[in-house]
Coordinates of N, CA and C in Angstrom, one line a residue:
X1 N -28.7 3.2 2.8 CA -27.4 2.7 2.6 C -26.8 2.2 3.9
X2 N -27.1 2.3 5.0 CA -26.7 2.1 6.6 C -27.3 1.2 6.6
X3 N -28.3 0.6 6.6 CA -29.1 -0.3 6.7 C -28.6 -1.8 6.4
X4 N -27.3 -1.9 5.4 CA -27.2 -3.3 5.4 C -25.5 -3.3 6.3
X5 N -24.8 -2.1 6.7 CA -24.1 -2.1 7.8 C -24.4 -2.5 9.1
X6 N -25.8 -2.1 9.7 CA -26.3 -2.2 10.6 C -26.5 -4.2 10.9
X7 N -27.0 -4.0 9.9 CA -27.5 -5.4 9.7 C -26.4 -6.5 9.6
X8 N -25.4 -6.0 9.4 CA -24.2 -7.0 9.4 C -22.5 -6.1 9.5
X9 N -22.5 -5.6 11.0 CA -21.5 -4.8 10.9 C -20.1 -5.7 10.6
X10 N -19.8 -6.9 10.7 CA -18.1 -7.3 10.0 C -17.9 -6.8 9.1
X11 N -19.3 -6.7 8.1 CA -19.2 -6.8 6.5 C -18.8 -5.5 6.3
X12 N -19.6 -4.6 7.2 CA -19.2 -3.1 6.6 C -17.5 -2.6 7.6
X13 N -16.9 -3.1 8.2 CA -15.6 -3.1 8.9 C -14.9 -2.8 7.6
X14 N -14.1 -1.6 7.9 CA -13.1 -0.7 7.5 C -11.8 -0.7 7.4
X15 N -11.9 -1.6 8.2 CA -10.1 -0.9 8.9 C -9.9 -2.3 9.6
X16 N -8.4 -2.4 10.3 CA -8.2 -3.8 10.9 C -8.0 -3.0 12.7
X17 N -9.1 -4.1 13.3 CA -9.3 -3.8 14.7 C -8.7 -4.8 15.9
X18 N -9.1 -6.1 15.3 CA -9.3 -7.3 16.1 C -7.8 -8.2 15.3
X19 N -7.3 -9.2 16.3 CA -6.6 -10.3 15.1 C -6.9 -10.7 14.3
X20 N -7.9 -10.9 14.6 CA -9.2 -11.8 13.5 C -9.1 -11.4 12.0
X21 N -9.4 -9.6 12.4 CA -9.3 -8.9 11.0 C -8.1 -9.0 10.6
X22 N -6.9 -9.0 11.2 CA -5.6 -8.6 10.6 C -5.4 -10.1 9.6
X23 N -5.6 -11.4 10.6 CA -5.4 -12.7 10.0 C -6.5 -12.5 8.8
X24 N -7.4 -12.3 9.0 CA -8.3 -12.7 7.8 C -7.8 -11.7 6.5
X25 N -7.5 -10.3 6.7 CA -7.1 -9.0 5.4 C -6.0 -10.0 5.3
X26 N -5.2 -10.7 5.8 CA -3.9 -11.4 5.4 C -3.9 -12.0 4.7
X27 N -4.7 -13.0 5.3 CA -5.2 -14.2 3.9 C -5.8 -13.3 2.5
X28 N -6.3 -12.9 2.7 CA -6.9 -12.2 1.3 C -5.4 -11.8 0.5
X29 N -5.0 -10.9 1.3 CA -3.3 -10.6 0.5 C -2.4 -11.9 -0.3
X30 N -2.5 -12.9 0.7 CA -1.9 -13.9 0.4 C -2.6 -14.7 -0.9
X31 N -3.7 -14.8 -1.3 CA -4.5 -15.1 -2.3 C -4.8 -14.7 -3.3
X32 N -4.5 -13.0 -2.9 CA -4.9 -12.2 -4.3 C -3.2 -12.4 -4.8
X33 N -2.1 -12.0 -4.1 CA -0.7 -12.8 -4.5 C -0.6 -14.1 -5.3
X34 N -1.6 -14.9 -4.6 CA -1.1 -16.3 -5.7 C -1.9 -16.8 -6.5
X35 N -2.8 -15.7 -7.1 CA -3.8 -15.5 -8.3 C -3.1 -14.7 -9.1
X36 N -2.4 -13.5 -8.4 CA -1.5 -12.9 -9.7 C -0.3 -12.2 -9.1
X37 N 0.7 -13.1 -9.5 CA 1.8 -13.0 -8.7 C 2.2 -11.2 -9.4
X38 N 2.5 -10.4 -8.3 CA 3.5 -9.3 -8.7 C 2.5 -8.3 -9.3
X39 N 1.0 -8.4 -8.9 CA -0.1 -7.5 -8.8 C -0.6 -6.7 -8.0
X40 N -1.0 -5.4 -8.1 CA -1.6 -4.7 -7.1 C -1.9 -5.5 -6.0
X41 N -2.4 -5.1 -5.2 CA -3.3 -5.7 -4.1 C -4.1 -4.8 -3.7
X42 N -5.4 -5.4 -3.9 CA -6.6 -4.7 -4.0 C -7.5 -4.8 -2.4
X43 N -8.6 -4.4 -2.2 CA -9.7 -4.4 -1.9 C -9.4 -4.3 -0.2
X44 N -9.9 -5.1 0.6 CA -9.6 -5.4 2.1 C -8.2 -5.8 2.1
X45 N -7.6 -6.4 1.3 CA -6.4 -7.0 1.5 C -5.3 -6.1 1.6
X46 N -5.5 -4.7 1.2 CA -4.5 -3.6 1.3 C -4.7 -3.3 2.9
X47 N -5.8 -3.7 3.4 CA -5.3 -3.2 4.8 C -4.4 -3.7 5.8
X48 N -4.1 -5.2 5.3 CA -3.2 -5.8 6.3 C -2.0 -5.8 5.5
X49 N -2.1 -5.0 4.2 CA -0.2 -4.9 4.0 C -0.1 -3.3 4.4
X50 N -1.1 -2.5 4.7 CA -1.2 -1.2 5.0 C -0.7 -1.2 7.0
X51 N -1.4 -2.1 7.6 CA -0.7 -2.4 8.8 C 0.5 -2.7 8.7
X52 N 1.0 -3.9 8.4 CA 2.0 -4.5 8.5 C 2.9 -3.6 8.3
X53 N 3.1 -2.7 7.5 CA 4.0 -1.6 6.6 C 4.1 -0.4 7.9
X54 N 3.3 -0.4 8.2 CA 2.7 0.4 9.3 C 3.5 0.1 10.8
X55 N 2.9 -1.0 11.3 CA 4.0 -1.6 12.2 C 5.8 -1.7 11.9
X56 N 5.8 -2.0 10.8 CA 7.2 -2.0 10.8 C 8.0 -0.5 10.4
X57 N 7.2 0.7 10.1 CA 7.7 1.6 10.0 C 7.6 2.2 11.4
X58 N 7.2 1.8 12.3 CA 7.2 2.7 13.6 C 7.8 2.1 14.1
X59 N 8.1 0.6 14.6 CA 9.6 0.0 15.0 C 11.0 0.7 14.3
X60 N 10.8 0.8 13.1 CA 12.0 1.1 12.7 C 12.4 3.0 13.4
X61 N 11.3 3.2 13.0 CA 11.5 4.8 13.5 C 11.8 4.6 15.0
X62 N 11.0 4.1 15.8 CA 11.2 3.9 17.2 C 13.2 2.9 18.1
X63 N 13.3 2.0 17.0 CA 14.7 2.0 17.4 C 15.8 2.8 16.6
X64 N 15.4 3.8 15.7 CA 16.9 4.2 14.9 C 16.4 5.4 15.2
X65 N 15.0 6.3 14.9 CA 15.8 8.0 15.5 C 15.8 8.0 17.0
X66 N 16.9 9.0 16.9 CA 17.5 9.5 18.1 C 16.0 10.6 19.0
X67 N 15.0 10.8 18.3 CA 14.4 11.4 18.8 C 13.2 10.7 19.6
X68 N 12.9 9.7 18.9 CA 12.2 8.5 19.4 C 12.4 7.3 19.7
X69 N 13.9 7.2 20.2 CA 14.3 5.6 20.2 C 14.8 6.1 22.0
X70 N 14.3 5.0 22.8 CA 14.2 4.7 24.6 C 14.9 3.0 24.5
X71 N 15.3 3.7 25.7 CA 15.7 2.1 25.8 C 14.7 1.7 26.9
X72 N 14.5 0.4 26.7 CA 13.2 -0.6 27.4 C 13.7 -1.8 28.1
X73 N 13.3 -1.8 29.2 CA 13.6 -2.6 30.2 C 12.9 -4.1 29.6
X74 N 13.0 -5.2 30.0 CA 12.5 -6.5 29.3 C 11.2 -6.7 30.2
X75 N 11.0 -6.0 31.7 CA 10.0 -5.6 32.1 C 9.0 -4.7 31.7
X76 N 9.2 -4.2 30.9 CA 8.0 -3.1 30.6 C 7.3 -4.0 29.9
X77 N 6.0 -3.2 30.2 CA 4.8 -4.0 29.2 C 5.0 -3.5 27.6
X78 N 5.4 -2.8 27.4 CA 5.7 -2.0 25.8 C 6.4 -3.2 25.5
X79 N 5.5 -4.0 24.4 CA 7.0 -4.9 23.8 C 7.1 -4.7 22.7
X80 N 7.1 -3.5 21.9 CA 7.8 -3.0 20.6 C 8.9 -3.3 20.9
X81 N 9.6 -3.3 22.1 CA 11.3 -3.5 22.1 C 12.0 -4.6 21.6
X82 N 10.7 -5.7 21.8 CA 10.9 -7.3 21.4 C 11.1 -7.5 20.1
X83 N 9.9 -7.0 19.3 CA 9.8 -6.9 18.3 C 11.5 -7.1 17.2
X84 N 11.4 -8.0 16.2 CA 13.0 -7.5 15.4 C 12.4 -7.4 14.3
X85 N 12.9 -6.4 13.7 CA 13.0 -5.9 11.9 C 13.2 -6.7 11.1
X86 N 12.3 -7.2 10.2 CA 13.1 -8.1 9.3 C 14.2 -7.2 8.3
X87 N 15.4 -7.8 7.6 CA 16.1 -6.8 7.4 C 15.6 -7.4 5.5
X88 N 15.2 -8.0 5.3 CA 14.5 -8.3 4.0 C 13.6 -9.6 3.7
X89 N 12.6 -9.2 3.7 CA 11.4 -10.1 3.4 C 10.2 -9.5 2.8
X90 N 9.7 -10.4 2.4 CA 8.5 -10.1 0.8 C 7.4 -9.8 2.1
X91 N 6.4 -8.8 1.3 CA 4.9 -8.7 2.5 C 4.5 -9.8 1.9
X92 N 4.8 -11.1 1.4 CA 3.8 -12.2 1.6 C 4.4 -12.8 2.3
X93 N 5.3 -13.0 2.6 CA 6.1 -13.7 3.9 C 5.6 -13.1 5.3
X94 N 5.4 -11.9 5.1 CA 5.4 -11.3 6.2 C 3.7 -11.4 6.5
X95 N 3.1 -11.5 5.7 CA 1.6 -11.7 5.8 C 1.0 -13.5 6.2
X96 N 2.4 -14.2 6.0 CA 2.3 -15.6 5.8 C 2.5 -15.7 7.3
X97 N 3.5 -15.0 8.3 CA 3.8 -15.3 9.6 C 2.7 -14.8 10.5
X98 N 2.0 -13.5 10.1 CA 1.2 -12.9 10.7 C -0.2 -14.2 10.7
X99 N -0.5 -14.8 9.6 CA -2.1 -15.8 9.3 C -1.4 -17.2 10.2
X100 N -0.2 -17.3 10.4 CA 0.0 -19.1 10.8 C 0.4 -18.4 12.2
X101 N 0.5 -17.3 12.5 CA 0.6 -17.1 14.1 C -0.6 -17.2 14.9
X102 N -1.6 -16.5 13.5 CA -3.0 -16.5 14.2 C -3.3 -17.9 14.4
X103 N -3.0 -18.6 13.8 CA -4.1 -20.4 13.5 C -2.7 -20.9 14.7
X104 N -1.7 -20.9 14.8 CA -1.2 -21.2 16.1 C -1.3 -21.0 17.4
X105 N -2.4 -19.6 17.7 CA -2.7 -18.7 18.9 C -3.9 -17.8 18.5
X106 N -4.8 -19.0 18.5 CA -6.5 -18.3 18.3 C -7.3 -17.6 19.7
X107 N -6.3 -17.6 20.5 CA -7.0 -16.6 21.5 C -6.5 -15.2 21.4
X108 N -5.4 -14.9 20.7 CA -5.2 -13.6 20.2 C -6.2 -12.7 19.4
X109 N -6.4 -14.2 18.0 CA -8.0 -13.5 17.3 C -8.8 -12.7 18.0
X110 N -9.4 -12.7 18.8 CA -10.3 -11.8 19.3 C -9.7 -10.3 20.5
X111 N -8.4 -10.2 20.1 CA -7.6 -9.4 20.9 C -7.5 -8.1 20.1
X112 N -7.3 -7.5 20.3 CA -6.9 -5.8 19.6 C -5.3 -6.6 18.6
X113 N -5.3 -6.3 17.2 CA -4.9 -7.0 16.7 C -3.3 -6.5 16.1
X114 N -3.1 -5.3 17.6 CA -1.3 -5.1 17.7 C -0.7 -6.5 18.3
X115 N -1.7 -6.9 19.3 CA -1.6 -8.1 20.0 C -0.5 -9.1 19.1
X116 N -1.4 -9.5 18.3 CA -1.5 -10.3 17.3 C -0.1 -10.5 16.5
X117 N 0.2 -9.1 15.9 CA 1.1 -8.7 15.2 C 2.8 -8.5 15.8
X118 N 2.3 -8.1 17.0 CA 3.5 -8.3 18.2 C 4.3 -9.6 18.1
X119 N 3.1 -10.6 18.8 CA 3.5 -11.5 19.6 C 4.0 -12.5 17.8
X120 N 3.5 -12.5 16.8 CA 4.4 -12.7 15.5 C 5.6 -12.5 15.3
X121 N 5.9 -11.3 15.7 CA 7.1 -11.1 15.4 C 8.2 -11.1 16.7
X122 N 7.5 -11.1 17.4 CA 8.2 -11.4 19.2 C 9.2 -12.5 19.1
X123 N 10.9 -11.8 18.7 CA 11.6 -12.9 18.5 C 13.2 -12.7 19.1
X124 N 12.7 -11.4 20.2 CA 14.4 -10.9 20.7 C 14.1 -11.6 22.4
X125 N 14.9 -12.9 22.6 CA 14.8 -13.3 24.0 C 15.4 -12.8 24.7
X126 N 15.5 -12.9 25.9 CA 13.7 -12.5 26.7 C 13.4 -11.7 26.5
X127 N 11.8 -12.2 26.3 CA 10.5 -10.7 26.3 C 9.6 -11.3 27.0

């Protein structure tokens, strides 16, 4: 059963590591969406609304509790600070900014794909 992992480790990829993967589980979200609008979302594609959901729940936590909310210099390398909340949008929207960020800034693709997801939503000037 390892054997055809071995043999083609993207295929057996789990989880989202790279931008690459986040852009590409995206597009899958965005496609299983416009095959059946207001459907589960299945397969690989749960993992980039499983991030996305993910990043935005730790911004949120990180600026509103008082237990975990710092204030951040526009110098620090941390740019969660940059990051803004959308205060309502659909995860296909939000999956739609994450795939046209990537095809706008293909040297992120191959970055650790908080990268990725950051510099998307990186929209409080200056950062």
């Amino acid at each position: 059963m390892a054997l055809p992992a071995l043999l083609n480790p993207a295929h057996a990829r789990t989880r989202v590591e790279t931008g690459r993967d986040l852009q590409q589980f995206c597009q899958l979200a965005i496609d299983q969406e416009l095959a059946a609008p207001g459907a589960r979302i299945t397969g690989k594609a749960r993992y980039c609304r499983q991030y996305v959901s993910g990043f935005f729940a730790s911004l949120h936590a990180m600026q509103t509790n008082e237990g975990t909310r710092k204030v951040h210099p526009n110098t620090e390398a941390d740019r969660f600070q940059c990051a803004l909340v959308p205060h309502t949008a659909t995860y296909e929207q939000l999956e739609r900014q994450v795939v046209r960020f990537g095809e706008w800034h293909p040297e992120l693709l191959d970055e650790p794909a908080i990268r990725l997801i950051q510099r998307a939503f990186d929209s409080i000037d200056p950062c």
